[in-house]
Amino acid sequence: MEKGPPLELVDAHLSEYSYIGGHRPTQADRAVLNAVCVPCDRSNTFPNLRRWAAHMESFTRSEMQAFPPHTESCKMDNQLSDLVNKELKVDVAAPNKSPENDKAGNHSKRTENDKDGNHSKGSQNEKGGSQSKGKGKSGKFVLKTPKGTRDYGPMEMAYRREVFNVIYSVFHMHGAVQIETPVFELKDVLTGKYGEDSKLIYDLEDQGGEILSLRYDLTVPFARYVAMNKIDNIKRYHVARVYRRDSPAMTRGRYREFYQCDFDIAGQFDAMIPDAECVQLVHQVLSKLGLGEFTIKINHRKILDGVFGSCGVPSEKFRPICSAVDKLDKSPWEEVRKEMVDEKGLDEEVADKIGNYVKLSGREELLETLANDELLKSSPSAQAGFADLKLLFQYCKSLGCAEHLVFDMGLARGLDYYTGVIYEAVLTAGQNFGEEGPVGSVAGGGRYDGLVGMFDPKKKTVPCVGLSFGIERLFTIYEQKMRAESNKVRATQTEVFVVTACKGMVHERLKLLGLLHEAGIKAEGSYKNNPKILNQLQYAEDNKIPLVALIGESEVEAGVVKIRDTVTREETTIKREELVETVRQKLGGL
Amino acid sequence: MEKGPPLELVDAHLSEYSYIGGHRPTQADRAVLNAVCVPCDRSNTFPNLRRWAAHMESFTRSEMQAFPPHTESCKMDNQLSDLVNKELKVDVAAPNKSPENDKAGNHSKRTENDKDGNHSKGSQNEKGGSQSKGKGKSGKFVLKTPKGTRDYGPMEMAYRREVFNVIYSVFHMHGAVQIETPVFELKDVLTGKYGEDSKLIYDLEDQGGEILSLRYDLTVPFARYVAMNKIDNIKRYHVARVYRRDSPAMTRGRYREFYQCDFDIAGQFDAMIPDAECVQLVHQVLSKLGLGEFTIKINHRKILDGVFGSCGVPSEKFRPICSAVDKLDKSPWEEVRKEMVDEKGLDEEVADKIGNYVKLSGREELLETLANDELLKSSPSAQAGFADLKLLFQYCKSLGCAEHLVFDMGLARGLDYYTGVIYEAVLTAGQNFGEEGPVGSVAGGGRYDGLVGMFDPKKKTVPCVGLSFGIERLFTIYEQKMRAESNKVRATQTEVFVVTACKGMVHERLKLLGLLHEAGIKAEGSYKNNPKILNQLQYAEDNKIPLVALIGESEVEAGVVKIRDTVTREETTIKREELVETVRQKLGGL
C-alpha cells in the first residue's frame, strides 16, 4: 500500500479522541484497524493506540459491522483522513466483499529491512495493481498474505533454525521419535474436541469429496494417530504449523497460522515417571536456549476438582469454574470472582472459599500444608493430586530439575481434556531483552488420559502426558536476545567467496567453485561474466563471508590462489592444490 | 476396517472378469476401488488388478457415479462379495455423503509394522466405532486420514531426516537463504497461474473473511513474495508440503499432500551462470544421496518454439503442442502424434516434421548439428536457444558437472511459465533397488522470466531460474536403498539405556539419567518403578541402543556403574565419576 500514516500520528489523534471518528465508534475505526499494525512488543511507545486497539478487540465482528458510517465530524490529520477514506472506498468497491473486509486490510507487521538489502523481512505488504482474471472491474488485486499469516524471511528463518536445533537435540536426548500427520483432518476428527473454540477451526470447501478441516493443534491428530494405529506406547515429537481463525489480536503478536512444537508420551506406565520427564525436558530446553530465569508452575486437575468439590461447586460447573481460574494469570482475583458469580452463577461464599485456595503458591512445603488442610483432608480427589505432586517433586529432584518448580494453585490451563498434572513454564520478568514485563507462558502441558479413548471403537484408552512449546514466542525472544548481544546470526553459511580480478575469467571462477564444492566447502561467486573486483570484495564483507579466494590472470598462470581474510584483509598466496587444506585450516581457526 | 480381501484374491477375480461385477462396470468397481490399495511399486505382482485400476482411472468421477448398480451377476469369492456389500451399504448410510464417497473408503497404504512394535508405519486405517457428536444415527465414524494423505511414522521420518540433511547441506553450500510462506494464499494469487490444473486447487470455505486456497506449489508463492517485497535478487530454498486435489492415482504412489523442495535464483544476471548452478546443484544432491546412475536432460523452450515455428505450427498452438511433446517420456511417438493431429488439429505433415526433431537426443555434438540444420538455421528463436545451451554445457564442464548432461529435444516440461532452459533429472534403469524399470523424474526445473511480473503493479519482472526435487520419490528410493544395503536407520538416536538391577531403585535410575543428560548424552530409562532386568536389556537390544549403564544396590553402594556393550555383551565396571568420559570414549569407538 502507499504509505499509511505513521503510528505516532494515529496515537496523537487517539490522545485527543476516544475513537478515530471522534467520541463514538464508527466505520473509521474498522478502516484504521484494518490498515495499521499495532506493534506487539510490550513497550509503552503508543499508549493511546494500544488502549484503542485493545478496546476494539472487545467488539465482535458483527458489532463492528454495525458501527455507524464514518462522517468527518472531528478534526483529523490529512494523512489519517486519506487513509480512512481510501480504506472505506475499497471497502465499498471490493467484489465478493466479506464481512471482515480483509482484502482491503493490511494487518501484517512491518519490520526493518535486512542488512543485505536483498529483501524485506516479514510481510511488508504492498498493494499491487496486478489484475487477476475474473475480478470485477473495480476489484484491485491486493498483494498480501492472508489475514493473520505472514512470510518468514531469511534472517527469521536463520534464527528459527537455531532454536529448532536446540529443541530437536533435547528431543533426541530423550529418545523421542518423530511423526508427521496431514495438515487437514476429516472434520469429524476435530468435532467435539475443542469446546467453544471449535468456531475457530478453518474448514475446507466441500469440493465434492470429504469434509475436511485444517488441524487446530497437534494433540488431537496425535490421539487419532495412536488410536488408528492401535499403538500401546510411543514417545514422539511433532513440529508443525496449526490453524486458528482467531481475532487478529495483533497487539499480542498472535497469528492464525503458527508453529507448535509438541512432545508427548503415550502408554500405561508407573505414576509420575513420564510426567517428571516432561518437566525435565522443559527445564533442559529453556536452560539450553539461555533466555534467562524461568519458573515451571505445576498444579493438578484433581486438586482443583477437590477444591471445587470441597468448597461446594456443583460438579457440572467444575470445567467452567476451572476456565475462570485459568484467567488468574492475566486478571486480578476480583474479576475472576465476578465471572464466577455473575456469569457462571456461583454463590458468593463459594467463590470466596475458592479464592482462599487459588491465590496460594509455594514450594513443596505448601503441598504438605494443604494436604493437611481441614477442608481438603476429606477430599479423595485432592489427596490423590497431592500424592502425585509430592512424587513429582521427588523425581524432579533426582533428575536435577526441581529448582524451578513452583506449586501454583491458580494454574488451571484452558483445555478441557487434562485429567492430572498440569504445568506451565514462564520466563520471569526483567529477562526479556528490551521488553517490559514478563513475557508469559513459553511452554505448557499436562496429563490427558481420556483423549485417545474418544477415537477408539471400544473406548480403549491410552494414558498420555505431554507438552507444547510456545515456539513463536521463543523465536521472538531468542532473536531479541541475539540482537541484544550483537550476536549476529547470518542468513547464509557461505565460507568462501570466489573473486576474479579481471575480465574473461568466468570459467576460472566456476572451476574454483567446483573444486571447493567438491571438497564440501560452502562457496559462492558472482553471477556476472565480468564483475568489478571492488564490488565482489564488498559483497563478501556485507555478507560476512569469512574468506575470499582471489584469482587474476597471473594467479591462474602461476597455479596459485590468493586467500584473503575478510575481517583483517590479510592476504596470502598459496598453491592451487593447497587451497582446500588452507581454507579448512583458516576456517577452523576462526 | 475389518480385513478386506487380500489383493491376490481381487487379482484372481480380475483375471477372469473385466470388472468386479462381471463384464461391465458397476458400482462394485467403485466400492472395491475405495477399499483396496493398489501397490505403487512397479513389480508385476498383480497384473490384472493393475490393468483394472489403470482402466478405472480413465473414468471421471461423474462417469463412475453413473455406473449401474451392483448386482450379483458373476461368481465372486465370499470375502470380495462381503467387501462390496459392506462398502455399498456404508455408501447408502453415510450422512453428508459426498459424490466421491471417500468416508467409506480406505485408500491408504498398509505397510509392515515397525520392528519395535510401538506403532504401525503409514496410515493403517481402522474403521473406529467412535461416535462423534452431530452425526446421524447411522453415521459410523471412520477413523482415517483424508483421501490422498497419510501419516508418516517414526522410521519414515528418520529416513526423511537423512535425505533432507543431504539436500540442506548442498543448499547451504551454495549460499542459499531459506524462506517460508503461509500454507494458504488469497485465491486471487493462484488464479490464472496453473491453466487447466486450477481445478485441482483446494479452496477453503468462505467463513466470513478472505477467499483462500491451499498452495498448489512453492513457485507461485515465491513469485508473490519477490514481487510483494520488491526484491531485486535472492537465492532461496523452500521446503514444504503442497496440495493438489488429484485423482487418487494410487497406482503411481501419488498423494494429494506432498513435499516440494525448491531452490530458485531470482535476479538479472549474465546468461547461463545461475542456470549452470542449478544443474550443478541437482548433480551434487543426486551424487551425495548415492542412488546410482542418473541423467540430467536439458532442452530450451526457445528451441522448441523455433522447431514448432519452422515446422509450421501456428503460434497460438505452441503451448498445447508443447504439452503434447511433454508426454513423450511416457507414451510412444505414435500416441503423441495422434494427440497433435486428432485433438489439437495439427496437419499430419507438420506433426511428422516435429517428430523428426523431438525424437533426437545426444550430447554437445547434437547441438552443433542442429544449429546448422537447414530448417532451424533461419529461426532466431532456435538459434538463441542453441547458443544458451552451448554456453550451459561449457559452464557445466568448468563446474565439473557436465558428464550427466544429455540434450534431449523431447524434453518439454508441463508448466506453461517456462521461458528458457528446462531440465529434468532421471535415475537410469537398473538402479532402483528392487523395482523394475526406470523410476522417472526425480528433479526438474527451468527458467521462468515472466512469473514475478504477473504480480508487480508495474509489470516489472525479475528473471528466475530454479528447480524442484521430487522429494517423495527420493525418500522412497533412499529407503529402499538403505533397506537393500541392510543399512538400518534407527528411529531414535538414544546412546545409553539406564538399567536398574533390583527393586526400589527408580530414584537412582533418574539420577543417572539426569547426570548423562547434563553431559549431553542421549539416554533413556524404563518408565516403571521396578522393571525386570531382562526386559530392560531386551529393550536396549531391540532398539539398537549401543550401551547400557547398569546399577544395582551394590554398584550404588560402591559408587560404580557397569557399562555393557549391547552387541558384544561385554561388561566393564567403572567409577561413577568416570561414567560420562567412558561413555563418550566407547561411543567414539563404535
Short mmCIF file of C-alpha atoms in Angstrom, two decimals, chain A residues 410-585:
data_model
loop_
_atom_site.label_atom_id
_atom_site.label_comp_id
_atom_site.label_asym_id
_atom_site.label_seq_id
_atom_site.Cartn_x
_atom_site.Cartn_y
_atom_site.Cartn_z
CA GLY A 410 -4.03 -20.76 40.46
CA LEU A 411 -2.72 -22.66 37.46
CA ALA A 412 -5.67 -24.23 35.67
CA ARG A 413 -4.82 -24.49 31.90
CA GLY A 414 -7.55 -23.78 29.39
CA LEU A 415 -8.19 -27.10 27.71
CA ASP A 416 -10.87 -29.41 28.99
CA TYR A 417 -9.05 -32.63 28.28
CA TYR A 418 -6.44 -32.52 31.06
CA THR A 419 -7.00 -35.10 33.77
CA GLY A 420 -3.92 -34.93 36.02
CA VAL A 421 -0.71 -32.98 36.44
CA ILE A 422 -0.62 -29.67 34.56
CA TYR A 423 2.38 -27.38 34.13
CA GLU A 424 3.37 -24.16 32.51
CA ALA A 425 6.77 -22.51 32.12
CA VAL A 426 7.11 -18.73 32.29
CA LEU A 427 10.13 -16.55 31.74
CA THR A 428 10.37 -14.29 34.78
CA ALA A 429 10.31 -10.52 34.49
CA GLY A 430 13.35 -8.46 33.68
CA GLN A 431 14.84 -11.05 31.38
CA ASN A 432 13.12 -10.01 28.27
CA PHE A 433 15.80 -8.27 26.30
CA GLY A 434 14.36 -4.82 25.96
CA GLU A 435 10.71 -5.59 26.60
CA GLU A 436 8.97 -4.63 29.77
CA GLY A 437 7.16 -7.03 31.99
CA PRO A 438 7.08 -10.79 31.95
CA VAL A 439 6.71 -12.46 28.60
CA GLY A 440 4.29 -15.04 29.91
CA SER A 441 3.98 -18.69 29.17
CA VAL A 442 6.56 -20.26 26.83
CA ALA A 443 5.62 -23.90 27.37
CA GLY A 444 2.75 -25.80 28.87
CA GLY A 445 1.12 -29.16 29.06
CA GLY A 446 -0.16 -31.88 31.27
CA ARG A 447 -1.70 -35.29 31.54
CA TYR A 448 -4.71 -36.22 29.38
CA ASP A 449 -5.72 -39.80 29.91
CA GLY A 450 -9.04 -39.76 28.10
CA LEU A 451 -8.40 -38.33 24.64
CA VAL A 452 -7.20 -41.43 22.78
CA GLY A 453 -10.25 -43.33 24.03
CA MET A 454 -12.51 -40.85 22.23
CA PHE A 455 -11.20 -42.31 18.97
CA ASP A 456 -11.12 -45.97 19.85
CA PRO A 457 -14.13 -48.06 18.78
CA LYS A 458 -14.03 -49.92 22.09
CA LYS A 459 -13.19 -46.77 24.04
CA LYS A 460 -9.90 -48.39 24.98
CA THR A 461 -7.78 -45.54 26.15
CA VAL A 462 -4.05 -44.91 26.28
CA PRO A 463 -2.88 -42.54 29.04
CA CYS A 464 -0.87 -39.59 27.75
CA VAL A 465 1.22 -36.78 29.13
CA GLY A 466 2.84 -34.12 27.03
CA LEU A 467 3.82 -30.57 26.45
CA SER A 468 3.88 -27.92 23.80
CA PHE A 469 6.44 -25.16 23.40
CA GLY A 470 5.21 -21.67 22.59
CA ILE A 471 7.72 -21.74 19.84
CA GLU A 472 6.77 -18.48 18.12
CA ARG A 473 7.39 -16.66 21.40
CA LEU A 474 10.68 -18.45 21.87
CA PHE A 475 11.73 -17.41 18.34
CA THR A 476 10.99 -13.77 19.10
CA ILE A 477 12.75 -13.73 22.46
CA TYR A 478 15.73 -15.63 21.08
CA GLU A 479 16.05 -13.18 18.21
CA GLN A 480 15.86 -10.24 20.63
CA LYS A 481 18.50 -11.84 22.80
CA MET A 482 20.86 -12.47 19.90
CA ARG A 483 20.42 -8.91 18.67
CA ALA A 484 20.89 -7.50 22.17
CA GLU A 485 24.12 -9.46 22.49
CA SER A 486 25.14 -8.32 18.98
CA ASN A 487 25.44 -11.99 18.32
CA LYS A 488 24.77 -11.71 14.64
CA VAL A 489 23.27 -14.77 13.05
CA ARG A 490 23.85 -14.94 9.30
CA ALA A 491 21.13 -15.90 6.86
CA THR A 492 23.61 -17.96 4.84
CA GLN A 493 26.57 -20.11 5.82
CA THR A 494 28.89 -19.30 2.92
CA GLU A 495 32.55 -19.72 3.88
CA VAL A 496 34.41 -18.64 0.77
CA PHE A 497 33.59 -16.07 -1.90
CA VAL A 498 35.48 -16.66 -5.13
CA VAL A 499 36.61 -13.37 -6.69
CA THR A 500 38.05 -12.86 -10.17
CA ALA A 501 40.32 -9.86 -10.61
CA CYS A 502 39.99 -9.24 -14.33
CA LYS A 503 37.79 -9.80 -17.36
CA GLY A 504 37.18 -13.06 -19.17
CA MET A 505 37.67 -15.25 -16.13
CA VAL A 506 34.19 -16.66 -15.59
CA HIS A 507 35.32 -20.20 -16.40
CA GLU A 508 38.23 -19.95 -13.97
CA ARG A 509 35.80 -18.78 -11.30
CA LEU A 510 33.46 -21.70 -11.94
CA LYS A 511 36.35 -24.18 -11.86
CA LEU A 512 37.43 -22.91 -8.46
CA LEU A 513 33.83 -23.10 -7.21
CA GLY A 514 33.54 -26.67 -8.48
CA LEU A 515 36.78 -27.56 -6.70
CA LEU A 516 35.65 -26.05 -3.37
CA HIS A 517 32.19 -27.64 -3.55
CA GLU A 518 33.74 -30.99 -4.36
CA ALA A 519 35.58 -30.71 -1.04
CA GLY A 520 32.36 -29.81 0.79
CA ILE A 521 33.28 -26.17 1.31
CA LYS A 522 30.45 -23.65 1.15
CA ALA A 523 31.40 -21.28 -1.63
CA GLU A 524 29.78 -18.69 -3.87
CA GLY A 525 30.80 -16.41 -6.71
CA SER A 526 29.31 -13.60 -8.74
CA TYR A 527 26.72 -14.32 -11.45
CA LYS A 528 28.29 -11.78 -13.77
CA ASN A 529 30.76 -12.51 -16.51
CA ASN A 530 32.98 -9.58 -15.63
CA PRO A 531 32.13 -8.27 -12.17
CA LYS A 532 34.15 -5.41 -10.70
CA ILE A 533 36.66 -6.58 -8.13
CA LEU A 534 35.66 -3.99 -5.55
CA ASN A 535 32.01 -5.00 -5.81
CA GLN A 536 32.94 -8.60 -5.23
CA LEU A 537 35.04 -7.80 -2.16
CA GLN A 538 32.26 -5.56 -0.87
CA TYR A 539 29.75 -8.38 -1.28
CA ALA A 540 31.92 -10.68 0.82
CA GLU A 541 32.19 -8.04 3.56
CA ASP A 542 28.50 -7.16 3.52
CA ASN A 543 27.52 -10.79 3.81
CA LYS A 544 30.17 -11.57 6.43
CA ILE A 545 31.69 -14.32 4.31
CA PRO A 546 34.91 -15.01 6.22
CA LEU A 547 37.27 -15.81 3.33
CA VAL A 548 37.84 -14.64 -0.22
CA ALA A 549 39.66 -16.76 -2.81
CA LEU A 550 41.02 -14.35 -5.39
CA ILE A 551 42.41 -15.13 -8.83
CA GLY A 552 43.64 -12.94 -11.70
CA GLU A 553 45.40 -13.91 -14.90
CA SER A 554 48.79 -14.06 -13.20
CA GLU A 555 47.49 -16.32 -10.42
CA VAL A 556 45.97 -18.72 -12.95
CA GLU A 557 49.19 -18.77 -14.93
CA ALA A 558 51.30 -19.44 -11.85
CA GLY A 559 48.82 -22.01 -10.49
CA VAL A 560 48.24 -20.09 -7.27
CA VAL A 561 45.30 -18.53 -5.40
CA LYS A 562 45.24 -15.53 -3.09
CA ILE A 563 43.37 -16.13 0.17
CA ARG A 564 42.07 -13.00 1.84
CA ASP A 565 40.65 -12.76 5.35
CA THR A 566 37.54 -10.58 5.05
CA VAL A 567 37.90 -9.07 8.51
CA THR A 568 41.67 -8.49 8.78
CA ARG A 569 42.06 -8.06 4.98
CA GLU A 570 45.27 -10.05 5.29
CA GLU A 571 46.22 -11.83 2.06
CA THR A 572 48.36 -14.91 1.49
CA THR A 573 49.23 -16.57 -1.79
CA ILE A 574 49.15 -20.33 -1.88
CA LYS A 575 49.42 -23.09 -4.44
CA ARG A 576 46.14 -24.07 -6.02
CA GLU A 577 46.48 -27.65 -4.80
CA GLU A 578 46.80 -26.39 -1.23
CA LEU A 579 43.59 -24.36 -1.47
CA VAL A 580 41.18 -26.79 0.18
CA GLU A 581 43.53 -27.61 3.02
CA THR A 582 44.36 -23.95 3.66
CA VAL A 583 40.71 -22.94 3.65
CA ARG A 584 39.89 -25.69 6.11
CA GLN A 585 42.68 -24.59 8.41
#
